[in-house]
Amino acid sequence: MSTPTTTRVALVTGGSGGIGRAAAKRLARDGFAVAVHYAGNRARAEETVAAITAAGGRALAVAGDVADETEMALAFDSVRSAFGGLDVVVNTAGVMILAPIETLDLADLDRMHRTNIRGTFVVGQQAARALRPGGALINFSTSVVRTQLPAYSAYVASKAAVEAMTLVLARELRGRDITVNAVAPGPTATPLFLQGKDEATVDRLAQAAPLERLGDPEDIAEVVAFLAGPARWVNGQVLYANGGLA
């Protein structure tokens, strides 16, 4: 049964870990009721929900493959049924597999494109149908779209598509009072980033930015909170949150 509320409501895809978890907790501190989405790690999503509720917030976990329109329609419906509406969608769910073009397994290319491109399209489509006036959709790109490092070609291609979809959807939602932006993090200390990298590589990337450190998930969550809340005049943009890397 729907529960009417004036509380702002956010859905965070990929909210079970990394940047998604930090964003969910940050929005909860701002007073949002938060739906923590997960694809496979239910236990981790429930931990995020428990952390939010323990701090006095409202949260629930919702499941679904971001690239499956039926599953995501059900997830969006569950959020609106539980909290009475939807105001912000933060789409952090993504896959990153690194290899040179010459050797990349095309199955890995297809996997990244399914989650990063089709998944962004499906979530954007659902968000466009569900968000209330005053709402925001926040997609996720990567600073490697600018830095163009070797071995990132397939991942960068998928995220460049995310940026293009973000800008187009912002224009398609003219007159709806809904902003659509993307965040492009630099090297950030998440499992997705650290996976497969040796200590020397991590240290080198940490020193690349003028601030000489890796980003924390909480650094990126602050950008999300800005776009979800006060940044009503920022629309159709890609915000590079990378400590000055590029």
PDB file of C-alpha atoms in Angstrom:
ATOM      1  CA  MET A   1       0.000   0.000   0.000  1.00  0.00           C
ATOM      2  CA  SER A   2       1.341   3.427  -0.915  1.00  0.00           C
ATOM      3  CA  THR A   3       2.263   5.706   1.953  1.00  0.00           C
ATOM      4  CA  PRO A   4       1.920   9.407   1.120  1.00  0.00           C
ATOM      5  CA  THR A   5       4.936  11.438   2.157  1.00  0.00           C
ATOM      6  CA  THR A   6       6.590  14.754   1.483  1.00  0.00           C
ATOM      7  CA  THR A   7      10.027  13.223   2.094  1.00  0.00           C
ATOM      8  CA  ARG A   8      12.245  13.248  -0.969  1.00  0.00           C
ATOM      9  CA  VAL A   9      12.992   9.765  -2.260  1.00  0.00           C
ATOM     10  CA  ALA A  10      16.127   8.455  -3.973  1.00  0.00           C
ATOM     11  CA  LEU A  11      16.952   5.211  -5.743  1.00  0.00           C
ATOM     12  CA  VAL A  12      20.654   4.336  -5.963  1.00  0.00           C
ATOM     13  CA  THR A  13      21.579   1.586  -8.411  1.00  0.00           C
ATOM     14  CA  GLY A  14      24.668  -0.336  -7.451  1.00  0.00           C
ATOM     15  CA  GLY A  15      24.016   0.847  -3.915  1.00  0.00           C
ATOM     16  CA  SER A  16      25.408  -2.264  -2.275  1.00  0.00           C
ATOM     17  CA  GLY A  17      29.032  -1.148  -2.424  1.00  0.00           C
ATOM     18  CA  GLY A  18      31.662   1.398  -3.384  1.00  0.00           C
ATOM     19  CA  ILE A  19      30.444   4.762  -4.590  1.00  0.00           C
ATOM     20  CA  GLY A  20      26.812   3.624  -4.579  1.00  0.00           C
ATOM     21  CA  ARG A  21      26.909   2.752  -0.895  1.00  0.00           C
ATOM     22  CA  ALA A  22      28.550   6.083  -0.030  1.00  0.00           C
ATOM     23  CA  ALA A  23      25.975   7.968  -2.120  1.00  0.00           C
ATOM     24  CA  ALA A  24      23.062   6.156  -0.486  1.00  0.00           C
ATOM     25  CA  LYS A  25      24.317   6.969   3.008  1.00  0.00           C
ATOM     26  CA  ARG A  26      25.052  10.590   2.052  1.00  0.00           C
ATOM     27  CA  LEU A  27      21.569  11.156   0.624  1.00  0.00           C
ATOM     28  CA  ALA A  28      20.037   9.566   3.716  1.00  0.00           C
ATOM     29  CA  ARG A  29      21.893  12.126   5.853  1.00  0.00           C
ATOM     30  CA  ASP A  30      20.262  14.820   3.733  1.00  0.00           C
ATOM     31  CA  GLY A  31      16.856  13.432   4.678  1.00  0.00           C
ATOM     32  CA  PHE A  32      16.098  11.283   1.656  1.00  0.00           C
ATOM     33  CA  ALA A  33      14.309   7.980   1.960  1.00  0.00           C
ATOM     34  CA  VAL A  34      16.684   5.730   0.023  1.00  0.00           C
ATOM     35  CA  ALA A  35      16.179   2.592  -2.022  1.00  0.00           C
ATOM     36  CA  VAL A  36      19.439   0.637  -2.185  1.00  0.00           C
ATOM     37  CA  HIS A  37      19.527  -1.327  -5.419  1.00  0.00           C
ATOM     38  CA  TYR A  38      21.606  -4.456  -5.924  1.00  0.00           C
ATOM     39  CA  ALA A  39      22.006  -7.046  -8.648  1.00  0.00           C
ATOM     40  CA  GLY A  40      23.611  -9.947  -6.809  1.00  0.00           C
ATOM     41  CA  ASN A  41      24.912  -8.902  -3.395  1.00  0.00           C
ATOM     42  CA  ARG A  42      21.782  -8.783  -1.282  1.00  0.00           C
ATOM     43  CA  ALA A  43      23.676  -9.104   2.002  1.00  0.00           C
ATOM     44  CA  ARG A  44      25.778  -6.041   1.223  1.00  0.00           C
ATOM     45  CA  ALA A  45      22.680  -4.059   0.226  1.00  0.00           C
ATOM     46  CA  GLU A  46      20.974  -5.028   3.482  1.00  0.00           C
ATOM     47  CA  GLU A  47      24.071  -3.851   5.389  1.00  0.00           C
ATOM     48  CA  THR A  48      23.726  -0.452   3.726  1.00  0.00           C
ATOM     49  CA  VAL A  49      20.033  -0.348   4.603  1.00  0.00           C
ATOM     50  CA  ALA A  50      20.822  -1.285   8.203  1.00  0.00           C
ATOM     51  CA  ALA A  51      23.455   1.457   8.458  1.00  0.00           C
ATOM     52  CA  ILE A  52      20.975   4.053   7.198  1.00  0.00           C
ATOM     53  CA  THR A  53      18.154   2.951   9.481  1.00  0.00           C
ATOM     54  CA  ALA A  54      20.500   2.747  12.469  1.00  0.00           C
ATOM     55  CA  ALA A  55      21.313   6.412  11.874  1.00  0.00           C
ATOM     56  CA  GLY A  56      17.609   7.273  11.914  1.00  0.00           C
ATOM     57  CA  GLY A  57      16.961   7.203   8.173  1.00  0.00           C
ATOM     58  CA  ARG A  58      14.500   5.318   5.986  1.00  0.00           C
ATOM     59  CA  ALA A  59      15.746   2.754   3.504  1.00  0.00           C
ATOM     60  CA  LEU A  60      14.924  -0.469   1.726  1.00  0.00           C
ATOM     61  CA  ALA A  61      16.736  -2.838  -0.625  1.00  0.00           C
ATOM     62  CA  VAL A  62      15.500  -3.527  -4.159  1.00  0.00           C
ATOM     63  CA  ALA A  63      16.878  -6.021  -6.651  1.00  0.00           C
ATOM     64  CA  GLY A  64      17.153  -6.114 -10.411  1.00  0.00           C
ATOM     65  CA  ASP A  65      19.393  -6.378 -13.446  1.00  0.00           C
ATOM     66  CA  VAL A  66      19.793  -2.774 -14.633  1.00  0.00           C
ATOM     67  CA  ALA A  67      19.762  -3.949 -18.256  1.00  0.00           C
ATOM     68  CA  ASP A  68      16.456  -5.828 -17.848  1.00  0.00           C
ATOM     69  CA  GLU A  69      13.557  -3.456 -18.396  1.00  0.00           C
ATOM     70  CA  THR A  70      11.016  -5.730 -16.691  1.00  0.00           C
ATOM     71  CA  GLU A  71      13.075  -6.176 -13.544  1.00  0.00           C
ATOM     72  CA  MET A  72      13.862  -2.468 -13.323  1.00  0.00           C
ATOM     73  CA  ALA A  73      10.237  -1.459 -13.886  1.00  0.00           C
ATOM     74  CA  LEU A  74       9.350  -3.652 -10.903  1.00  0.00           C
ATOM     75  CA  ALA A  75      12.158  -2.111  -8.842  1.00  0.00           C
ATOM     76  CA  PHE A  76      10.984   1.426  -9.623  1.00  0.00           C
ATOM     77  CA  ASP A  77       7.394   0.468  -8.822  1.00  0.00           C
ATOM     78  CA  SER A  78       8.502  -1.017  -5.486  1.00  0.00           C
ATOM     79  CA  VAL A  79      10.241   2.202  -4.516  1.00  0.00           C
ATOM     80  CA  ARG A  80       7.251   4.376  -5.371  1.00  0.00           C
ATOM     81  CA  SER A  81       4.885   2.002  -3.581  1.00  0.00           C
ATOM     82  CA  ALA A  82       7.005   1.992  -0.420  1.00  0.00           C
ATOM     83  CA  PHE A  83       7.832   5.695  -0.253  1.00  0.00           C
ATOM     84  CA  GLY A  84       5.057   7.389  -2.217  1.00  0.00           C
ATOM     85  CA  GLY A  85       7.094   8.707  -5.150  1.00  0.00           C
ATOM     86  CA  LEU A  86      10.574   9.151  -6.587  1.00  0.00           C
ATOM     87  CA  ASP A  87      12.698  12.295  -6.828  1.00  0.00           C
ATOM     88  CA  VAL A  88      16.295  11.262  -7.493  1.00  0.00           C
ATOM     89  CA  VAL A  89      17.875   8.352  -9.339  1.00  0.00           C
ATOM     90  CA  VAL A  90      21.622   7.794  -8.943  1.00  0.00           C
ATOM     91  CA  ASN A  91      22.858   5.244 -11.465  1.00  0.00           C
ATOM     92  CA  THR A  92      26.227   3.981 -10.234  1.00  0.00           C
ATOM     93  CA  ALA A  93      25.867   0.379 -11.428  1.00  0.00           C
ATOM     94  CA  GLY A  94      28.642  -0.501 -13.844  1.00  0.00           C
ATOM     95  CA  VAL A  95      31.176  -3.065 -15.037  1.00  0.00           C
ATOM     96  CA  MET A  96      34.856  -2.398 -15.798  1.00  0.00           C
ATOM     97  CA  ILE A  97      37.090  -4.962 -17.518  1.00  0.00           C
ATOM     98  CA  LEU A  98      40.507  -3.793 -18.688  1.00  0.00           C
ATOM     99  CA  ALA A  99      42.518  -5.133 -21.630  1.00  0.00           C
ATOM    100  CA  PRO A 100      44.107  -3.780 -24.803  1.00  0.00           C
ATOM    101  CA  ILE A 101      41.907  -3.727 -27.889  1.00  0.00           C
ATOM    102  CA  GLU A 102      44.132  -6.383 -29.472  1.00  0.00           C
ATOM    103  CA  THR A 103      43.458  -8.952 -26.758  1.00  0.00           C
ATOM    104  CA  LEU A 104      40.110  -8.005 -25.203  1.00  0.00           C
ATOM    105  CA  ASP A 105      37.655 -10.892 -25.102  1.00  0.00           C
ATOM    106  CA  LEU A 106      34.613  -9.739 -27.055  1.00  0.00           C
ATOM    107  CA  ALA A 107      32.386 -11.408 -24.480  1.00  0.00           C
ATOM    108  CA  ASP A 108      33.776  -8.914 -21.961  1.00  0.00           C
ATOM    109  CA  LEU A 109      33.041  -6.090 -24.409  1.00  0.00           C
ATOM    110  CA  ASP A 110      29.448  -7.279 -24.665  1.00  0.00           C
ATOM    111  CA  ARG A 111      29.146  -7.590 -20.884  1.00  0.00           C
ATOM    112  CA  MET A 112      30.317  -4.019 -20.313  1.00  0.00           C
ATOM    113  CA  HIS A 113      28.111  -2.640 -23.032  1.00  0.00           C
ATOM    114  CA  ARG A 114      25.086  -4.506 -21.684  1.00  0.00           C
ATOM    115  CA  THR A 115      25.451  -3.100 -18.176  1.00  0.00           C
ATOM    116  CA  ASN A 116      27.011   0.288 -18.886  1.00  0.00           C
ATOM    117  CA  ILE A 117      25.113   1.275 -22.038  1.00  0.00           C
ATOM    118  CA  ARG A 118      21.886  -0.720 -22.086  1.00  0.00           C
ATOM    119  CA  GLY A 119      21.659  -0.516 -18.293  1.00  0.00           C
ATOM    120  CA  THR A 120      22.037   3.256 -18.355  1.00  0.00           C
ATOM    121  CA  PHE A 121      19.423   3.483 -21.085  1.00  0.00           C
ATOM    122  CA  VAL A 122      16.948   1.290 -19.193  1.00  0.00           C
ATOM    123  CA  VAL A 123      17.446   3.163 -15.913  1.00  0.00           C
ATOM    124  CA  GLY A 124      17.164   6.497 -17.711  1.00  0.00           C
ATOM    125  CA  GLN A 125      13.970   5.384 -19.412  1.00  0.00           C
ATOM    126  CA  GLN A 126      12.428   4.326 -16.117  1.00  0.00           C
ATOM    127  CA  ALA A 127      13.614   7.514 -14.417  1.00  0.00           C
ATOM    128  CA  ALA A 128      12.099   9.683 -17.152  1.00  0.00           C
ATOM    129  CA  ARG A 129       8.765   7.973 -16.559  1.00  0.00           C
ATOM    130  CA  ALA A 130       8.889   8.052 -12.755  1.00  0.00           C
ATOM    131  CA  LEU A 131      10.659  11.169 -11.491  1.00  0.00           C
ATOM    132  CA  ARG A 132       8.568  13.940  -9.978  1.00  0.00           C
ATOM    133  CA  PRO A 133       9.053  17.630 -10.864  1.00  0.00           C
ATOM    134  CA  GLY A 134      12.124  18.956  -9.089  1.00  0.00           C
ATOM    135  CA  GLY A 135      13.831  15.616  -9.572  1.00  0.00           C
ATOM    136  CA  ALA A 136      17.261  14.588 -10.784  1.00  0.00           C
ATOM    137  CA  LEU A 137      18.878  11.722 -12.653  1.00  0.00           C
ATOM    138  CA  ILE A 138      22.600  11.297 -11.987  1.00  0.00           C
ATOM    139  CA  ASN A 139      24.493   8.934 -14.276  1.00  0.00           C
ATOM    140  CA  PHE A 140      28.104   7.813 -13.954  1.00  0.00           C
ATOM    141  CA  SER A 141      30.894   8.214 -16.472  1.00  0.00           C
ATOM    142  CA  THR A 142      34.661   8.148 -15.851  1.00  0.00           C
ATOM    143  CA  SER A 143      37.548  10.593 -16.078  1.00  0.00           C
ATOM    144  CA  VAL A 144      39.306   8.094 -18.357  1.00  0.00           C
ATOM    145  CA  VAL A 145      37.062   9.419 -21.143  1.00  0.00           C
ATOM    146  CA  ARG A 146      39.503  12.369 -21.021  1.00  0.00           C
ATOM    147  CA  THR A 147      42.746  10.695 -19.965  1.00  0.00           C
ATOM    148  CA  GLN A 148      42.299   7.797 -22.427  1.00  0.00           C
ATOM    149  CA  LEU A 149      44.665   5.384 -20.740  1.00  0.00           C
ATOM    150  CA  PRO A 150      45.755   2.184 -22.487  1.00  0.00           C
ATOM    151  CA  ALA A 151      43.626  -0.918 -21.753  1.00  0.00           C
ATOM    152  CA  TYR A 152      40.526   1.167 -20.991  1.00  0.00           C
ATOM    153  CA  SER A 153      39.187   1.333 -24.564  1.00  0.00           C
ATOM    154  CA  ALA A 154      36.046  -0.769 -24.171  1.00  0.00           C
ATOM    155  CA  TYR A 155      35.181   0.727 -20.798  1.00  0.00           C
ATOM    156  CA  VAL A 156      35.736   4.272 -22.074  1.00  0.00           C
ATOM    157  CA  ALA A 157      33.601   3.560 -25.136  1.00  0.00           C
ATOM    158  CA  SER A 158      30.727   2.494 -22.906  1.00  0.00           C
ATOM    159  CA  LYS A 159      31.082   5.537 -20.655  1.00  0.00           C
ATOM    160  CA  ALA A 160      31.316   7.945 -23.585  1.00  0.00           C
ATOM    161  CA  ALA A 161      27.924   6.562 -24.574  1.00  0.00           C
ATOM    162  CA  VAL A 162      26.675   7.309 -21.048  1.00  0.00           C
ATOM    163  CA  GLU A 163      27.737  10.935 -21.435  1.00  0.00           C
ATOM    164  CA  ALA A 164      25.968  11.219 -24.776  1.00  0.00           C
ATOM    165  CA  MET A 165      22.739   9.732 -23.408  1.00  0.00           C
ATOM    166  CA  THR A 166      22.907  12.038 -20.395  1.00  0.00           C
ATOM    167  CA  LEU A 167      23.076  15.190 -22.502  1.00  0.00           C
ATOM    168  CA  VAL A 168      20.323  14.079 -24.869  1.00  0.00           C
ATOM    169  CA  LEU A 169      17.929  13.066 -22.081  1.00  0.00           C
ATOM    170  CA  ALA A 170      18.425  16.421 -20.336  1.00  0.00           C
ATOM    171  CA  ARG A 171      17.081  18.070 -23.473  1.00  0.00           C
ATOM    172  CA  GLU A 172      14.283  15.563 -23.976  1.00  0.00           C
ATOM    173  CA  LEU A 173      12.951  16.366 -20.495  1.00  0.00           C
ATOM    174  CA  ARG A 174      12.522  20.055 -21.307  1.00  0.00           C
ATOM    175  CA  GLY A 175       9.676  21.571 -19.305  1.00  0.00           C
ATOM    176  CA  ARG A 176       9.587  18.785 -16.700  1.00  0.00           C
ATOM    177  CA  ASP A 177      11.836  20.496 -14.075  1.00  0.00           C
ATOM    178  CA  ILE A 178      14.067  17.405 -13.999  1.00  0.00           C
ATOM    179  CA  THR A 179      17.853  17.687 -14.256  1.00  0.00           C
ATOM    180  CA  VAL A 180      20.031  15.043 -15.899  1.00  0.00           C
ATOM    181  CA  ASN A 181      23.767  15.067 -15.260  1.00  0.00           C
ATOM    182  CA  ALA A 182      26.699  12.684 -15.059  1.00  0.00           C
ATOM    183  CA  VAL A 183      29.568  12.389 -12.603  1.00  0.00           C
ATOM    184  CA  ALA A 184      32.954  11.305 -13.970  1.00  0.00           C
ATOM    185  CA  PRO A 185      35.169  10.157 -11.085  1.00  0.00           C
ATOM    186  CA  GLY A 186      38.913   9.858 -11.284  1.00  0.00           C
ATOM    187  CA  PRO A 187      40.823   7.089  -9.501  1.00  0.00           C
ATOM    188  CA  THR A 188      38.698   6.268  -6.460  1.00  0.00           C
ATOM    189  CA  ALA A 189      39.430   3.678  -3.793  1.00  0.00           C
ATOM    190  CA  THR A 190      36.639   1.233  -4.574  1.00  0.00           C
ATOM    191  CA  PRO A 191      36.771  -2.541  -5.169  1.00  0.00           C
ATOM    192  CA  LEU A 192      35.965  -1.900  -8.851  1.00  0.00           C
ATOM    193  CA  PHE A 193      39.008   0.352  -9.221  1.00  0.00           C
ATOM    194  CA  LEU A 194      41.448  -1.646  -7.086  1.00  0.00           C
ATOM    195  CA  GLN A 195      40.651  -5.038  -8.634  1.00  0.00           C
ATOM    196  CA  GLY A 196      43.566  -6.426 -10.636  1.00  0.00           C
ATOM    197  CA  LYS A 197      45.969  -3.538  -9.905  1.00  0.00           C
ATOM    198  CA  ASP A 198      49.287  -4.019  -8.113  1.00  0.00           C
ATOM    199  CA  GLU A 199      50.476  -1.635  -5.407  1.00  0.00           C
ATOM    200  CA  ALA A 200      52.835   0.223  -7.746  1.00  0.00           C
ATOM    201  CA  THR A 201      50.026   0.950 -10.200  1.00  0.00           C
ATOM    202  CA  VAL A 202      47.719   2.166  -7.456  1.00  0.00           C
ATOM    203  CA  ASP A 203      50.464   4.412  -6.046  1.00  0.00           C
ATOM    204  CA  ARG A 204      51.202   5.861  -9.481  1.00  0.00           C
ATOM    205  CA  LEU A 205      47.544   6.666 -10.116  1.00  0.00           C
ATOM    206  CA  ALA A 206      47.189   8.142  -6.630  1.00  0.00           C
ATOM    207  CA  GLN A 207      50.023  10.589  -7.382  1.00  0.00           C
ATOM    208  CA  ALA A 208      48.663  11.615 -10.784  1.00  0.00           C
ATOM    209  CA  ALA A 209      46.243  14.259  -9.470  1.00  0.00           C
ATOM    210  CA  PRO A 210      47.563  17.503  -7.928  1.00  0.00           C
ATOM    211  CA  LEU A 211      45.989  16.500  -4.626  1.00  0.00           C
ATOM    212  CA  GLU A 212      48.220  13.394  -4.693  1.00  0.00           C
ATOM    213  CA  ARG A 213      45.775  10.829  -3.396  1.00  0.00           C
ATOM    214  CA  LEU A 214      43.026   8.551  -4.546  1.00  0.00           C
ATOM    215  CA  GLY A 215      39.500   9.796  -4.206  1.00  0.00           C
ATOM    216  CA  ASP A 216      37.318   8.317  -1.496  1.00  0.00           C
ATOM    217  CA  PRO A 217      33.792   7.122  -2.267  1.00  0.00           C
ATOM    218  CA  GLU A 218      32.618   9.871   0.094  1.00  0.00           C
ATOM    219  CA  ASP A 219      34.288  12.483  -2.139  1.00  0.00           C
ATOM    220  CA  ILE A 220      32.115  11.353  -5.025  1.00  0.00           C
ATOM    221  CA  ALA A 221      29.040  11.127  -2.799  1.00  0.00           C
ATOM    222  CA  GLU A 222      29.402  14.848  -2.067  1.00  0.00           C
ATOM    223  CA  VAL A 223      29.104  15.580  -5.797  1.00  0.00           C
ATOM    224  CA  VAL A 224      26.032  13.368  -5.967  1.00  0.00           C
ATOM    225  CA  ALA A 225      24.466  15.234  -3.029  1.00  0.00           C
ATOM    226  CA  PHE A 226      25.131  18.540  -4.800  1.00  0.00           C
ATOM    227  CA  LEU A 227      23.426  17.395  -8.006  1.00  0.00           C
ATOM    228  CA  ALA A 228      20.570  15.765  -6.089  1.00  0.00           C
ATOM    229  CA  GLY A 229      19.868  18.835  -3.991  1.00  0.00           C
ATOM    230  CA  PRO A 230      20.932  22.451  -4.485  1.00  0.00           C
ATOM    231  CA  ALA A 231      22.282  22.202  -8.043  1.00  0.00           C
ATOM    232  CA  ARG A 232      19.032  23.011  -9.860  1.00  0.00           C
ATOM    233  CA  TRP A 233      20.766  25.194 -12.461  1.00  0.00           C
ATOM    234  CA  VAL A 234      23.259  22.485 -13.407  1.00  0.00           C
ATOM    235  CA  ASN A 235      21.713  20.410 -16.186  1.00  0.00           C
ATOM    236  CA  GLY A 236      23.010  18.378 -19.106  1.00  0.00           C
ATOM    237  CA  GLN A 237      26.558  18.426 -17.727  1.00  0.00           C
ATOM    238  CA  VAL A 238      29.368  16.011 -16.944  1.00  0.00           C
ATOM    239  CA  LEU A 239      31.111  16.863 -13.647  1.00  0.00           C
ATOM    240  CA  TYR A 240      34.672  15.570 -13.443  1.00  0.00           C
ATOM    241  CA  ALA A 241      35.430  14.720  -9.809  1.00  0.00           C
ATOM    242  CA  ASN A 242      39.062  13.718  -9.912  1.00  0.00           C
ATOM    243  CA  GLY A 243      41.192  16.039  -7.791  1.00  0.00           C
ATOM    244  CA  GLY A 244      42.419  17.966 -10.814  1.00  0.00           C
ATOM    245  CA  LEU A 245      43.569  14.935 -12.839  1.00  0.00           C
ATOM    246  CA  ALA A 246      42.210  16.221 -16.149  1.00  0.00           C
TER     247      ALA A 246
END
